[in-house]
Amino acid sequence: MNTKEPYFERMKHNIGIFTELSEEIRKGFEKMMQKKTYSTGEVIFREGTIGDGCYIIRSGRVMLYSFSSTGERKIFDIISDGDVIGEMAIIDGEPRSMTAECVTAVAVDFLAAEDFKKEILSNKNAVIPFLKLVVRRLRRLDQHVEEIIFQGVPARVASALVYLAERFGEKVVAASGNDAFRLLITHAEIADLVGTSREYTSKFLAQFQKEKIIDCGRGTIDITDLDGLKSWAK
């Protein structure tokens, strides 16, 4: 990748909202962006706070979650390079509905709410790409709801692992000697992602490991048979 190339020229193929923007609009955004960095475990914004702007992830991974009235955490998604977060609170004026926490070190570009409204919501050439982003986010939420309603826990766990492997899996050689996709994730985080208990999640991870579909390590899961995992997800 040519690092001297303008930022949005480098990233526009990865960021859904910017793929169809004109060069003029992209250059305008680049001038307004504020670069920020966060450490692993640091919170970018919290559920219930006022939306002061949106964030474009340049590098790293971010977990989006919220808490129920009983204090249970629900992870909605884990996102990375090119994704945009924090835009919904700007549009509806409501407090943020989720917390965004860094899974790794994260670098972002921040666009203030005033600039976001001016450059996107008032520009017909920018509204359609933005709506596509919103629809994609809603489809992912619909998928979550559908999985909870229609899939049993084993299928939900398998679906989550497939989704994460295809997005974030690092190609490695597992302890078994097989090629694998490595995920840096705990049993508790998978449980929060699929909406069940850690104990129940661990039970099915143990089953997948017994069938040599995955290898579980300390804070890691190596997926050695992605097709076998997909068969569980059906």
mmCIF file of C-alpha atoms in Angstrom, residues 42-185:
data_model
loop_
_atom_site.group_PDB
_atom_site.id
_atom_site.type_symbol
_atom_site.label_atom_id
_atom_site.label_comp_id
_atom_site.label_asym_id
_atom_site.label_seq_id
_atom_site.Cartn_x
_atom_site.Cartn_y
_atom_site.Cartn_z
ATOM 1 C CA GLU A 42 -9.691 1.847 26.686
ATOM 2 C CA VAL A 43 -13.252 3.041 26.072
ATOM 3 C CA ILE A 44 -13.859 5.308 23.075
ATOM 4 C CA PHE A 45 -17.360 6.247 24.222
ATOM 5 C CA ARG A 46 -19.867 4.913 26.737
ATOM 6 C CA GLU A 47 -23.494 3.932 26.522
ATOM 7 C CA GLY A 48 -25.744 6.789 27.664
ATOM 8 C CA THR A 49 -23.366 9.629 26.770
ATOM 9 C CA ILE A 50 -24.144 12.374 24.264
ATOM 10 C CA GLY A 51 -22.946 11.803 20.717
ATOM 11 C CA ASP A 52 -20.361 14.478 19.967
ATOM 12 C CA GLY A 53 -19.153 12.906 16.722
ATOM 13 C CA CYS A 54 -18.396 9.706 14.829
ATOM 14 C CA TYR A 55 -15.223 7.649 14.482
ATOM 15 C CA ILE A 56 -13.637 5.953 11.490
ATOM 16 C CA ILE A 57 -11.391 3.093 12.554
ATOM 17 C CA ARG A 58 -8.023 3.293 10.817
ATOM 18 C CA SER A 59 -6.512 0.276 12.583
ATOM 19 C CA GLY A 60 -7.334 -2.078 15.435
ATOM 20 C CA ARG A 61 -10.498 -3.744 16.713
ATOM 21 C CA VAL A 62 -13.373 -2.337 18.738
ATOM 22 C CA MET A 63 -16.065 -4.192 20.687
ATOM 23 C CA LEU A 64 -19.593 -2.742 20.770
ATOM 24 C CA TYR A 65 -21.755 -3.740 23.732
ATOM 25 C CA SER A 66 -24.462 -2.616 26.128
ATOM 26 C CA PHE A 67 -25.768 -3.683 29.533
ATOM 27 C CA SER A 68 -29.235 -4.930 30.451
ATOM 28 C CA SER A 69 -31.199 -3.569 33.402
ATOM 29 C CA THR A 70 -29.849 -6.504 35.433
ATOM 30 C CA GLY A 71 -26.243 -5.660 34.552
ATOM 31 C CA GLU A 72 -25.679 -8.412 31.983
ATOM 32 C CA ARG A 73 -23.396 -7.464 29.107
ATOM 33 C CA LYS A 74 -24.441 -8.101 25.508
ATOM 34 C CA ILE A 75 -21.816 -7.792 22.776
ATOM 35 C CA PHE A 76 -23.399 -6.704 19.500
ATOM 36 C CA ASP A 77 -20.371 -6.723 17.240
ATOM 37 C CA ILE A 78 -16.610 -6.533 16.945
ATOM 38 C CA ILE A 79 -15.482 -4.165 14.219
ATOM 39 C CA SER A 80 -12.192 -3.091 12.666
ATOM 40 C CA ASP A 81 -10.392 -1.152 9.932
ATOM 41 C CA GLY A 82 -12.727 0.954 7.814
ATOM 42 C CA ASP A 83 -15.813 0.684 10.011
ATOM 43 C CA VAL A 84 -17.648 3.786 11.221
ATOM 44 C CA ILE A 85 -19.116 4.047 14.732
ATOM 45 C CA GLY A 86 -21.003 6.646 16.718
ATOM 46 C CA GLU A 87 -23.023 8.082 13.866
ATOM 47 C CA MET A 88 -26.494 7.089 15.081
ATOM 48 C CA ALA A 89 -26.472 9.287 18.204
ATOM 49 C CA ILE A 90 -25.666 12.277 15.997
ATOM 50 C CA ILE A 91 -28.708 11.691 13.812
ATOM 51 C CA ASP A 92 -31.446 11.020 16.352
ATOM 52 C CA GLY A 93 -30.053 13.214 19.142
ATOM 53 C CA GLU A 94 -30.449 10.371 21.653
ATOM 54 C CA PRO A 95 -27.689 9.234 24.028
ATOM 55 C CA ARG A 96 -25.356 6.563 22.699
ATOM 56 C CA SER A 97 -26.953 3.111 22.758
ATOM 57 C CA MET A 98 -23.700 1.149 23.105
ATOM 58 C CA THR A 99 -20.246 1.305 24.616
ATOM 59 C CA ALA A 100 -17.244 1.097 22.277
ATOM 60 C CA GLU A 101 -14.214 -0.553 23.915
ATOM 61 C CA CYS A 102 -10.851 -1.251 22.287
ATOM 62 C CA VAL A 103 -9.955 -4.926 21.947
ATOM 63 C CA THR A 104 -6.511 -3.946 20.654
ATOM 64 C CA ALA A 105 -4.618 -0.685 20.274
ATOM 65 C CA VAL A 106 -6.819 1.446 18.026
ATOM 66 C CA ALA A 107 -6.254 4.464 15.769
ATOM 67 C CA VAL A 108 -9.276 6.449 14.589
ATOM 68 C CA ASP A 109 -10.234 9.574 12.714
ATOM 69 C CA PHE A 110 -12.847 11.610 14.580
ATOM 70 C CA LEU A 111 -15.451 13.722 12.764
ATOM 71 C CA ALA A 112 -17.294 16.212 14.999
ATOM 72 C CA ALA A 113 -21.095 16.136 15.019
ATOM 73 C CA GLU A 114 -21.414 19.592 13.450
ATOM 74 C CA ASP A 115 -19.156 18.637 10.534
ATOM 75 C CA PHE A 116 -20.918 15.292 10.135
ATOM 76 C CA LYS A 117 -24.322 16.961 9.830
ATOM 77 C CA LYS A 118 -23.005 19.608 7.477
ATOM 78 C CA GLU A 119 -21.056 17.331 5.160
ATOM 79 C CA ILE A 120 -23.282 14.238 5.120
ATOM 80 C CA LEU A 121 -26.864 14.961 6.127
ATOM 81 C CA SER A 122 -27.116 18.138 4.051
ATOM 82 C CA ASN A 123 -25.401 16.660 0.971
ATOM 83 C CA LYS A 124 -27.505 14.470 -1.302
ATOM 84 C CA ASN A 125 -24.369 12.884 -2.777
ATOM 85 C CA ALA A 126 -23.312 11.707 0.686
ATOM 86 C CA VAL A 127 -26.691 10.624 2.088
ATOM 87 C CA ILE A 128 -27.046 7.438 -0.010
ATOM 88 C CA PRO A 129 -23.677 5.952 1.015
ATOM 89 C CA PHE A 130 -24.535 6.792 4.613
ATOM 90 C CA LEU A 131 -27.916 5.075 4.351
ATOM 91 C CA LYS A 132 -26.169 1.986 2.974
ATOM 92 C CA LEU A 133 -23.977 1.940 6.076
ATOM 93 C CA VAL A 134 -27.044 2.199 8.332
ATOM 94 C CA VAL A 135 -28.801 -0.608 6.448
ATOM 95 C CA ARG A 136 -25.730 -2.847 6.748
ATOM 96 C CA ARG A 137 -25.623 -2.212 10.496
ATOM 97 C CA LEU A 138 -29.357 -3.005 10.792
ATOM 98 C CA ARG A 139 -28.934 -6.206 8.795
ATOM 99 C CA ARG A 140 -26.255 -7.331 11.229
ATOM 100 C CA LEU A 141 -28.609 -6.585 14.129
ATOM 101 C CA ASP A 142 -31.407 -8.502 12.364
ATOM 102 C CA GLN A 143 -29.033 -11.428 11.975
ATOM 103 C CA HIS A 144 -28.356 -11.353 15.725
ATOM 104 C CA VAL A 145 -32.084 -11.406 16.497
ATOM 105 C CA GLU A 146 -32.732 -14.190 13.988
ATOM 106 C CA GLU A 147 -29.944 -16.314 15.450
ATOM 107 C CA ILE A 148 -31.267 -15.889 18.986
ATOM 108 C CA ILE A 149 -34.844 -16.757 17.945
ATOM 109 C CA PHE A 150 -34.245 -19.604 15.497
ATOM 110 C CA GLN A 151 -30.855 -21.112 16.341
ATOM 111 C CA GLY A 152 -29.870 -23.214 19.298
ATOM 112 C CA VAL A 153 -26.807 -22.328 21.345
ATOM 113 C CA PRO A 154 -24.398 -24.647 19.436
ATOM 114 C CA ALA A 155 -25.360 -23.052 16.109
ATOM 115 C CA ARG A 156 -25.075 -19.537 17.566
ATOM 116 C CA VAL A 157 -21.601 -20.244 18.939
ATOM 117 C CA ALA A 158 -20.528 -21.732 15.602
ATOM 118 C CA SER A 159 -22.016 -18.803 13.651
ATOM 119 C CA ALA A 160 -20.166 -16.299 15.831
ATOM 120 C CA LEU A 161 -16.851 -18.115 15.353
ATOM 121 C CA VAL A 162 -17.348 -18.290 11.574
ATOM 122 C CA TYR A 163 -18.194 -14.576 11.432
ATOM 123 C CA LEU A 164 -15.147 -13.616 13.509
ATOM 124 C CA ALA A 165 -12.800 -15.972 11.648
ATOM 125 C CA GLU A 166 -13.790 -14.580 8.269
ATOM 126 C CA ARG A 167 -13.359 -10.995 9.479
ATOM 127 C CA PHE A 168 -10.415 -11.169 11.865
ATOM 128 C CA GLY A 169 -8.892 -14.638 11.771
ATOM 129 C CA GLU A 170 -5.092 -14.648 11.654
ATOM 130 C CA LYS A 171 -3.674 -17.498 9.590
ATOM 131 C CA VAL A 172 -1.437 -19.625 11.806
ATOM 132 C CA VAL A 173 -0.312 -23.207 12.346
ATOM 133 C CA ALA A 174 -2.254 -24.632 15.291
ATOM 134 C CA ALA A 175 -0.792 -26.831 18.042
ATOM 135 C CA SER A 176 -2.154 -29.838 16.139
ATOM 136 C CA GLY A 177 0.035 -28.914 13.158
ATOM 137 C CA ASN A 178 -2.937 -27.938 10.990
ATOM 138 C CA ASP A 179 -3.448 -24.587 9.291
ATOM 139 C CA ALA A 180 -5.898 -22.496 11.274
ATOM 140 C CA PHE A 181 -7.566 -19.117 11.759
ATOM 141 C CA ARG A 182 -6.612 -17.724 15.170
ATOM 142 C CA LEU A 183 -9.009 -15.551 17.164
ATOM 143 C CA LEU A 184 -7.912 -13.576 20.222
ATOM 144 C CA ILE A 185 -11.102 -13.969 22.233
#
